[in-house]
Amino acid sequence: MIGVVSNVIFWSSTVSRKLLDKFGLSRFIDVQVYADEVGRAKPHPAIFERAYSLLTHGAEPDVAIHVGDGFKEDLLGAMLDDVIGVYIDRTGVLISGGSPAELIRCRAYAVRKLKEVLLVPHLVSGCS
C-alpha cells in the first residue's frame, strides 16, 4: 500500500488531489493525508497516525516505511510515530558514501536517489 502524507504549505489539499488526478498519479496512491485535513503538520505524530490507520485498517503490517526529503518533518516525524524513516539526502549532507545508509539500526535510513528506496525493505528484513 502506498500513501501520501503532506504538509501542503502553498495550497490546500484539494489542489494537491486535483494535481495528482490530472497527471494520473492518484491511481498509484491508496491513501492521501494532508495537514489541512488532519489539523496537524509533520512532524506531529497525528498526521502519521492517520495515514497508518487508513493504510492498515487495523491490521499489523509486516513493515511500515515513510520516505521524505525533510529531515525533521519526514525522518524524525516518522520515527516519533514508530515508523521506519527514510531520508532522501540528495545533496549528501548525511551520507557521502554508499547508499542506502543505515543511520540508526533498523529505524532510520538515508538514500541519495529516490530509486534507492527500493533497497530499504531488504535491509529492514534483516531486523528482528
Coordinates of C-alpha atoms in Angstrom, one line a residue:
M1 CA 0.0 0.0 0.0
I2 CA 1.2 3.5 -0.8
G3 CA 0.2 6.7 0.9
V4 CA 1.0 10.4 0.6
V5 CA 1.5 12.5 3.7
S6 CA 1.9 16.2 3.0
N7 CA 2.0 19.5 4.9
V8 CA 0.5 21.3 1.8
I9 CA 2.1 24.6 2.6
F10 CA 1.4 26.5 -0.6
W11 CA -2.1 25.4 -1.4
S12 CA -4.9 23.3 0.0
S13 CA -5.2 19.5 -0.1
T14 CA -7.9 19.9 -2.7
V15 CA -5.4 21.3 -5.2
S16 CA -2.9 18.5 -4.4
R17 CA -5.6 15.9 -5.1
K18 CA -6.6 17.6 -8.3
L19 CA -2.9 17.7 -9.5
L20 CA -2.3 14.0 -8.7
D21 CA -5.5 13.2 -10.6
K22 CA -4.7 15.4 -13.6
F23 CA -1.3 13.7 -14.1
G24 CA -2.6 10.2 -13.5
L25 CA -0.7 9.7 -10.3
S26 CA -3.6 9.2 -7.9
R27 CA -4.2 5.7 -9.3
F28 CA -0.9 4.6 -7.8
I29 CA -1.8 6.0 -4.3
D30 CA -4.0 4.2 -1.9
V31 CA -4.3 6.9 0.7
Q32 CA -3.7 10.7 0.8
V33 CA -3.4 12.5 4.1
Y34 CA -2.9 16.3 4.3
A35 CA -2.1 18.6 7.2
D36 CA -5.0 20.9 6.5
E37 CA -7.4 17.9 6.8
V38 CA -5.8 16.5 9.9
G39 CA -5.2 19.8 11.7
R40 CA -1.6 18.9 12.4
A41 CA 1.5 19.1 10.2
K42 CA 4.6 16.8 10.0
P43 CA 6.4 16.0 12.3
H44 CA 3.4 15.8 14.6
P45 CA 2.5 12.1 15.1
A46 CA -1.2 12.7 14.4
I47 CA -0.7 13.0 10.7
F48 CA 1.4 9.9 10.5
E49 CA -1.1 8.0 12.7
R50 CA -3.9 9.0 10.3
A51 CA -2.1 7.7 7.3
Y52 CA -1.0 4.5 9.1
S53 CA -4.6 3.8 10.3
L54 CA -6.0 4.4 6.8
L55 CA -3.4 2.2 5.1
T56 CA -3.6 -0.7 7.6
H57 CA -7.3 -0.8 8.5
G58 CA -6.2 -2.1 11.9
A59 CA -4.1 -4.9 10.6
E60 CA -0.4 -5.1 11.7
P61 CA 1.7 -4.6 8.5
D62 CA 5.0 -6.5 8.0
V63 CA 6.8 -3.2 7.7
A64 CA 5.8 0.5 7.6
I65 CA 8.3 2.9 6.0
H66 CA 7.9 6.7 5.5
V67 CA 10.1 8.3 2.8
G68 CA 10.7 12.0 2.5
D69 CA 13.2 14.8 1.9
G70 CA 12.6 16.7 5.1
F71 CA 15.0 15.7 7.9
K72 CA 12.8 17.0 10.7
E73 CA 9.4 16.6 9.1
D74 CA 9.9 13.3 7.5
L75 CA 12.7 11.3 9.1
L76 CA 12.2 12.4 12.7
G77 CA 8.5 12.6 12.3
A78 CA 8.2 9.0 11.2
M79 CA 10.5 7.8 14.0
L80 CA 8.4 9.7 16.6
D81 CA 5.4 7.6 15.4
D82 CA 7.4 4.3 15.5
V83 CA 7.6 4.1 11.7
I84 CA 10.9 3.4 9.9
G85 CA 12.1 6.7 8.4
V86 CA 14.0 7.1 5.1
Y87 CA 15.5 10.4 4.3
I88 CA 16.3 11.4 0.7
D89 CA 19.7 13.1 1.1
R90 CA 20.2 14.4 -2.5
T91 CA 23.0 16.7 -1.5
G92 CA 24.9 14.2 0.6
V93 CA 24.6 16.1 3.9
L94 CA 24.3 12.9 6.0
I95 CA 25.9 10.3 3.7
S96 CA 28.8 10.7 1.4
G97 CA 29.5 7.0 0.7
G98 CA 27.2 4.1 -0.3
S99 CA 23.5 4.5 -0.4
P100 CA 21.3 3.4 1.2
A101 CA 22.9 4.1 4.6
E102 CA 21.6 2.9 7.9
L103 CA 21.6 5.9 10.2
I104 CA 20.0 4.2 13.3
R105 CA 19.9 0.4 13.3
C106 CA 16.6 -0.8 11.9
R107 CA 14.9 2.6 12.4
A108 CA 16.4 5.3 10.1
Y109 CA 18.0 5.2 6.7
A110 CA 19.2 7.7 4.1
V111 CA 19.4 7.4 0.4
R112 CA 20.9 9.6 -2.2
K113 CA 18.4 8.8 -5.0
L114 CA 14.7 8.1 -4.8
K115 CA 15.1 4.8 -6.7
E116 CA 17.4 3.5 -3.9
V117 CA 14.4 3.5 -1.5
L118 CA 13.5 0.2 -3.1
L119 CA 16.6 -1.4 -1.4
V120 CA 15.5 -0.4 2.1
P121 CA 12.9 -3.2 2.6
H122 CA 15.6 -5.7 2.0
L123 CA 17.8 -4.0 4.7
V124 CA 14.8 -3.9 7.1
S125 CA 14.1 -7.6 6.5
G126 CA 17.3 -8.4 8.5
C127 CA 15.9 -6.6 11.6
S128 CA 14.0 -8.5 14.2

